[in-house]
Short mmCIF file of C-alpha atoms in Angstrom, two decimals:
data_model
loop_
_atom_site.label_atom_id
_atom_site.label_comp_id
_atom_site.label_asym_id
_atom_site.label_seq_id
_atom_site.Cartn_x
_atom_site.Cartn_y
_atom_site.Cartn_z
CA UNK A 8 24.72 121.18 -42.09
CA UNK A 9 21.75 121.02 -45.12
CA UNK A 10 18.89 122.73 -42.56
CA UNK A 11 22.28 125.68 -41.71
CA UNK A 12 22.81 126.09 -45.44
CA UNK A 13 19.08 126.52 -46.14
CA UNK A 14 18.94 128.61 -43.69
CA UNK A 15 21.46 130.53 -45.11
CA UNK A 16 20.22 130.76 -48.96
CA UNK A 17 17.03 131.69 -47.47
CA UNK A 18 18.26 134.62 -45.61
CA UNK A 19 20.43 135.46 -48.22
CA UNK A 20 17.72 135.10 -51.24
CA UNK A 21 15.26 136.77 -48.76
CA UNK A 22 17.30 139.77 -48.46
CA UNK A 23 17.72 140.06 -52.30
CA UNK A 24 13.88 140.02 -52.63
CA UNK A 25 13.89 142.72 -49.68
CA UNK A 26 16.01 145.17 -52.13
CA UNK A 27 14.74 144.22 -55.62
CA UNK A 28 10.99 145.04 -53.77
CA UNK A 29 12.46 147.85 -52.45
CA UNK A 30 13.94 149.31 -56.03
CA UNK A 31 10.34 148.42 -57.72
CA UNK A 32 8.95 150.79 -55.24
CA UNK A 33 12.11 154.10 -55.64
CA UNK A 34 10.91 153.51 -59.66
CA UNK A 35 7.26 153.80 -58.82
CA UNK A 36 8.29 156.73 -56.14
CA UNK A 37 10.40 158.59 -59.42
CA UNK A 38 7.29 158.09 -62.22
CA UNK A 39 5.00 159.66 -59.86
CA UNK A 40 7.23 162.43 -58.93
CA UNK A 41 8.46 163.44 -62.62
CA UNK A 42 6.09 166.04 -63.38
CA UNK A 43 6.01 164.78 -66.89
CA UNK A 44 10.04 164.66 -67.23
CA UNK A 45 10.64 162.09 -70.21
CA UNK A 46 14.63 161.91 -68.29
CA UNK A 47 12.88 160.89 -64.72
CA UNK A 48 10.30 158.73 -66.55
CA UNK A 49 12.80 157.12 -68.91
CA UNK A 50 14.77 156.66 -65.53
CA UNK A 51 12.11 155.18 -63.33
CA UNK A 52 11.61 152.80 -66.62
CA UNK A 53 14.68 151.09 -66.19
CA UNK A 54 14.91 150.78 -62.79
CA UNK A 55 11.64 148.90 -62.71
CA UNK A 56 12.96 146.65 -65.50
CA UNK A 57 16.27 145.57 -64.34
CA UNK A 58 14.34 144.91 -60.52
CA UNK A 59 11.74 143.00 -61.70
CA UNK A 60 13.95 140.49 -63.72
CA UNK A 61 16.54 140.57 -60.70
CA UNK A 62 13.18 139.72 -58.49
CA UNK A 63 12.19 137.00 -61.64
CA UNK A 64 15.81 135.78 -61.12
CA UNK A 65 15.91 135.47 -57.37
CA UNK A 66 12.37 133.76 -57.22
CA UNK A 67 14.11 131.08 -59.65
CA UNK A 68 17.66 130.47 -57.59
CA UNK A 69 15.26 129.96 -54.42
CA UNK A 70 13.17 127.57 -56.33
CA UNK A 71 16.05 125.90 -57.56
CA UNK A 72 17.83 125.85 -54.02
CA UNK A 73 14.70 124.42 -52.68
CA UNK A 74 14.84 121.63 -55.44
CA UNK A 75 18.81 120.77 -54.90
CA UNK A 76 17.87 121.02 -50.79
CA UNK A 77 15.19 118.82 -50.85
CA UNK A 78 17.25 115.91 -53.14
CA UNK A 79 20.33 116.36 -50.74
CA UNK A 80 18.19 115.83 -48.02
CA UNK A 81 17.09 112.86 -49.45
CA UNK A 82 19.57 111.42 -50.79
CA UNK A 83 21.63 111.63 -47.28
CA UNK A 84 18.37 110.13 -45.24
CA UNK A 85 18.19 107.53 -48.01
CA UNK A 86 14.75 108.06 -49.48
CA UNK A 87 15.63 109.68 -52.48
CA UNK A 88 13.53 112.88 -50.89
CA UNK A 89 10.16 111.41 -51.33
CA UNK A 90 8.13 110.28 -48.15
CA UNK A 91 8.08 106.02 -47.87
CA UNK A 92 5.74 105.90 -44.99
CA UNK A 93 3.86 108.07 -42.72
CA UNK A 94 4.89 109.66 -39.43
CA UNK A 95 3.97 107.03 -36.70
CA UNK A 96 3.64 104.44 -38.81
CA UNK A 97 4.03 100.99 -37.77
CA UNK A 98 5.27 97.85 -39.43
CA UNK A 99 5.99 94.46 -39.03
CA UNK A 100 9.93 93.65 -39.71
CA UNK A 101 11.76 90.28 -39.74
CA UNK A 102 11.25 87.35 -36.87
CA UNK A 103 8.62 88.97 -34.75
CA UNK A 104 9.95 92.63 -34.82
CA UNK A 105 8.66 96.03 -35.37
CA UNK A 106 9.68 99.27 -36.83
CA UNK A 107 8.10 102.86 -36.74
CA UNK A 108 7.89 105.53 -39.30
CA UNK A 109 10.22 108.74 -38.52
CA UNK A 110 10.53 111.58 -40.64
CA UNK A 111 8.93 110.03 -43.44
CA UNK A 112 11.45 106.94 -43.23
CA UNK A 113 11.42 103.63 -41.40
CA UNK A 114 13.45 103.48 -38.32
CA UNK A 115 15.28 100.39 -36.96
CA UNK A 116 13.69 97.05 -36.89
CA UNK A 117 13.31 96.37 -33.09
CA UNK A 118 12.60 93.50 -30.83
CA UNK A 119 13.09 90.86 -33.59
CA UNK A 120 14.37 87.52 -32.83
CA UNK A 121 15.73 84.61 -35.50
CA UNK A 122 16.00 82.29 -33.04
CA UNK A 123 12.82 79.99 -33.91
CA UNK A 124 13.80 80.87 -37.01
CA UNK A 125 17.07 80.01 -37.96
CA UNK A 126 16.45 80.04 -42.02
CA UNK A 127 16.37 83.53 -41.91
CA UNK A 128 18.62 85.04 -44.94
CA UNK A 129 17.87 88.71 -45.15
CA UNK A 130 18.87 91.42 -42.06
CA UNK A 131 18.00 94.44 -43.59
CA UNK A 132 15.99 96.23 -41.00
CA UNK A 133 14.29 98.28 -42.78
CA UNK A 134 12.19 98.98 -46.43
CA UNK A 135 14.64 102.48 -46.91
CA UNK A 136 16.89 102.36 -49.86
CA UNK A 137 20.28 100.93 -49.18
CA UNK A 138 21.20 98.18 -46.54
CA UNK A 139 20.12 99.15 -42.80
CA UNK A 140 21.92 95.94 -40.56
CA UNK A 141 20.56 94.21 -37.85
CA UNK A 142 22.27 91.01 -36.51
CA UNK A 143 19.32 90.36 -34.53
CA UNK A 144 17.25 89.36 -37.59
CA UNK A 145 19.90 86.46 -38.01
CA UNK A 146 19.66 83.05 -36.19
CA UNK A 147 22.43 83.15 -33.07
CA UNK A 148 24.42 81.09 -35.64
CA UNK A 149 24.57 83.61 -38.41
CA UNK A 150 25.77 87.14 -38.79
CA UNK A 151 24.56 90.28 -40.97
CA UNK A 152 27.19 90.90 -43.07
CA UNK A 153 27.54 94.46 -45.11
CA UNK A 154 25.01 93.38 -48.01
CA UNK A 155 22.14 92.72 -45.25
CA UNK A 156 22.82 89.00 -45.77
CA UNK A 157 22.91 86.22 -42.90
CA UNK A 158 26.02 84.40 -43.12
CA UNK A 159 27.30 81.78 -40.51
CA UNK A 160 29.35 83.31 -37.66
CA UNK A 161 33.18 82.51 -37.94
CA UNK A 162 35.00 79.37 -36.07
CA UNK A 163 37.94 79.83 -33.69
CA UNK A 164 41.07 80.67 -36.14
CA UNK A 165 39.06 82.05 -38.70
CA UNK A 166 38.58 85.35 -40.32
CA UNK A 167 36.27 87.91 -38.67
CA UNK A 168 37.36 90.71 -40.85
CA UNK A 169 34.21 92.76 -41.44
CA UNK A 170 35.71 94.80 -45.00
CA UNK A 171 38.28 92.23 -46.75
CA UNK A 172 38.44 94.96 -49.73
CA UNK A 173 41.52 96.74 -47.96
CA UNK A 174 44.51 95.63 -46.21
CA UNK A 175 43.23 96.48 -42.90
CA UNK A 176 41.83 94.88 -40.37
CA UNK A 177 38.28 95.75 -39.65
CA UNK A 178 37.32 93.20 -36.35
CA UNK A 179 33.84 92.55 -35.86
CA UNK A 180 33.15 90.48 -32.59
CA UNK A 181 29.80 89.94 -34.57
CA UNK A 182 31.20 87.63 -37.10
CA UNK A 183 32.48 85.38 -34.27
CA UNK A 184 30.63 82.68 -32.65
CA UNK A 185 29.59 82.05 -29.30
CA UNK A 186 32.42 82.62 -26.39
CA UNK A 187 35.00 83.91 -29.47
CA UNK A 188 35.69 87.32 -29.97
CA UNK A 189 37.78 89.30 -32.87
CA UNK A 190 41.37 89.86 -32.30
CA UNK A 191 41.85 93.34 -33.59
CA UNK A 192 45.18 92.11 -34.72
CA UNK A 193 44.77 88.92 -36.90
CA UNK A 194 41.44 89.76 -37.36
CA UNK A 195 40.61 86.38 -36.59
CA UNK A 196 38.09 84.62 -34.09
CA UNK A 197 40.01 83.32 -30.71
CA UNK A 198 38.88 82.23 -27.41
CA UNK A 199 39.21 79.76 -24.58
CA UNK A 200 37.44 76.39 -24.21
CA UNK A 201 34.21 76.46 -22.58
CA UNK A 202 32.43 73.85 -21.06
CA UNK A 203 28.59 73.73 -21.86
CA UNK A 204 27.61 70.21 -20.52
CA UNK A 205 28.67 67.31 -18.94
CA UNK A 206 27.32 63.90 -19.38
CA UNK A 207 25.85 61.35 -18.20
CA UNK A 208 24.16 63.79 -14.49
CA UNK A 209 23.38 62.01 -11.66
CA UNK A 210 21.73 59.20 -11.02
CA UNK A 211 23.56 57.42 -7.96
CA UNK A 212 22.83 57.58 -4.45
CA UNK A 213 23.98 60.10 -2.21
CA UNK A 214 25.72 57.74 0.34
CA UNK A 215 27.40 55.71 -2.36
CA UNK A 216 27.83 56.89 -6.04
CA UNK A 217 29.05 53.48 -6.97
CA UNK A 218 25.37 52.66 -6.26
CA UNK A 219 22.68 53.44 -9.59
CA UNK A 220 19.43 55.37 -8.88
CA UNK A 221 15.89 56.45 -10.48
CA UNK A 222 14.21 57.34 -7.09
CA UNK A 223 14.93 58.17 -3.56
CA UNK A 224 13.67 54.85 -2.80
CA UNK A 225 16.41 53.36 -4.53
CA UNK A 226 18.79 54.65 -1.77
CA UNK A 227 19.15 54.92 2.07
CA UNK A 228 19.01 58.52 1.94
CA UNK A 229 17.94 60.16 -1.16
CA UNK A 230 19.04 59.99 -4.93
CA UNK A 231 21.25 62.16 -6.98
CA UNK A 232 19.91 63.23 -10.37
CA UNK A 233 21.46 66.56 -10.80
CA UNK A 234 25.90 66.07 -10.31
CA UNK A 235 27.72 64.61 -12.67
CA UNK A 236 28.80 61.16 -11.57
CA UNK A 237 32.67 61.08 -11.37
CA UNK A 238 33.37 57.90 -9.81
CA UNK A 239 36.13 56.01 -10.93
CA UNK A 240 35.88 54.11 -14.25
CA UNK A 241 32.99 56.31 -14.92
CA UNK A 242 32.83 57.27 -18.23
CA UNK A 243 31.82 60.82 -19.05
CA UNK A 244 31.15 63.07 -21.86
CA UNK A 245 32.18 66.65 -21.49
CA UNK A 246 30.95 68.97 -24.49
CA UNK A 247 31.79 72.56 -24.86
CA UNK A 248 33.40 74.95 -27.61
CA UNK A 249 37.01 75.84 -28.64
CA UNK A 250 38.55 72.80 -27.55
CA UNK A 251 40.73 72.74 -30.93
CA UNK A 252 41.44 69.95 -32.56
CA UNK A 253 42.16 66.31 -31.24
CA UNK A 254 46.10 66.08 -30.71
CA UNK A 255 47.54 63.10 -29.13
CA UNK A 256 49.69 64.09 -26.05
CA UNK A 257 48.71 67.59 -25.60
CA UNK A 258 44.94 67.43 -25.20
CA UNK A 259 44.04 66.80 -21.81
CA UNK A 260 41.53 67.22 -19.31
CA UNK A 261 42.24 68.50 -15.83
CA UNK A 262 40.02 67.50 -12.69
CA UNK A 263 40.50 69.38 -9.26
CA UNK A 264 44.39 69.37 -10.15
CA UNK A 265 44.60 66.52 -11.99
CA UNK A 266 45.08 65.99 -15.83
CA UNK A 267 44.35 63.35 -17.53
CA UNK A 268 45.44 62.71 -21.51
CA UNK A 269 42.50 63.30 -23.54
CA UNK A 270 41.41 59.92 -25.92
CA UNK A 271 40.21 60.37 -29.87
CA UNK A 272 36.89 59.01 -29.78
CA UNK A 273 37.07 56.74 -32.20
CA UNK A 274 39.45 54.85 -29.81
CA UNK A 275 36.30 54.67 -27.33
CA UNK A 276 33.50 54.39 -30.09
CA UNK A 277 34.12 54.01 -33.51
CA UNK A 278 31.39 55.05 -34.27
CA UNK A 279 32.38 58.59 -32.78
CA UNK A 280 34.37 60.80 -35.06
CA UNK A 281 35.18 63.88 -33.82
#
């Protein structure tokens, strides 16, 4: 809409000049012509007068236009209308990524990753004026939040509302950590338990997992170092995320059918606690 109604004032202004020029040149025309006539001459005078100040006066509204153009322009791109870099410029930006000079502004930071670098506190991708966010300048544990500030991503049952100033809820799936999303209604973070690793994996033989391995020449037949060794009175270790809190009775574990009551730690380990 700025380049249209530039366009426009120019046109406009342009066509001004096109008549004022055009009036300077009629006065000229009647001077020449009056044979002397003080009533032509006094004529042609004024004509001249009043056309060049309304040419002096259409020079200054384009200059000013220019002026209030250019500091629109760059006060909506966000460098205050003065150039911060040069066209195909390129930069280094935060955890290994790069941005490139468009337009006289920086662009995006791109290809940058936080995670070998999970200290990382500022996400603003770029040098312009004003906070540009990039979540990808934050360690996988941390989100960029609307200051351009890493902040740790949001638990299951708690708040993922992105603007807490208004009585909406604004969900942001990027405040929520891994295998949670945003429930556009509570605006908090929900999701079901996932399973990320069981423990301890394998080491029993293949034709009897009662039997302990290191080798295949531990066994008849080879030796299993890769399943997770369910035998009876095995104990095992199952880690994941959103399994809640520990409640006796209702937290349970269910193999191939099967559910078994889940056990505090503590009551296995004391030295486990949660």
């Amino acid at each position: 809409p700025r380049e249209m109604v530039g366009r426009i004032i120019n046109i406009a202004l342009g066509f001004l000049g096109v008549i004022a020029l055009g009036l300077i040149i009629y006065a000229g025309f009647l001077w020449m012509t009056s044979n002397g006539e003080e009533d032509k001459i006094s004529q042609a005078k004024k004509i001249l007068v009043s056309a060049s100040i309304g040419l002096a006066v259409i020079l200054a509204s384009w200059a000013i236009a220019t002026f209030v153009i250019s500091k629109l322009s760059g006060a909506i791109s966000g460098n205050g209308g003065n150039n911060l870099c040069t066209n195909g410029q390129s930069s280094s930006c935060g955890c290994g990524g790069s941005m490139v000079c468009v337009g006289g502004s920086w662009g995006g930071c791109v290809g940058s990753d936080c995670s070998i670098n999970p200290h990382q506190t500022s996400c603003d991708a770029s040098p312009n004026p004003g906070c540009q966010m990039e979540n990808n300048m934050c360690a996988p544990s941390d989100y960029c939040d609307s200051n351009c500030a890493c902040k740790p991503k949001a638990g299951a049952g708690e708040s993922c509302d992105a603007d807490v100033s208004n009585a909406t809820c604004d969900a942001d799936n990027n405040m929520c950590a891994q295998y949670l999303s945003c429930d556009a209604t509570t605006c908090t973070c929900f999701g079901p338990p996932v399973i990320t690793d069981v423990s301890p994996l394998g080491g029993f033989c293949n034709e009897n997992n009662n039997k302990a391995c290191d080798t295949d020449s531990d066994c008849a037949t080879s030796c299993n170092l890769d399943t997770p060794n369910g035998t009876a009175n095995n104990f095992l270790t199952i880690s994941g995320k959103n399994f809640g809190e520990y409640a006796a009775g209702q937290s349970q574990v269910v193999f191939m059918g099967n559910s078994l009551n889940g056990r505090n730690p503590s009551e296995i380990n004391p030295v486990c606690v949660n």
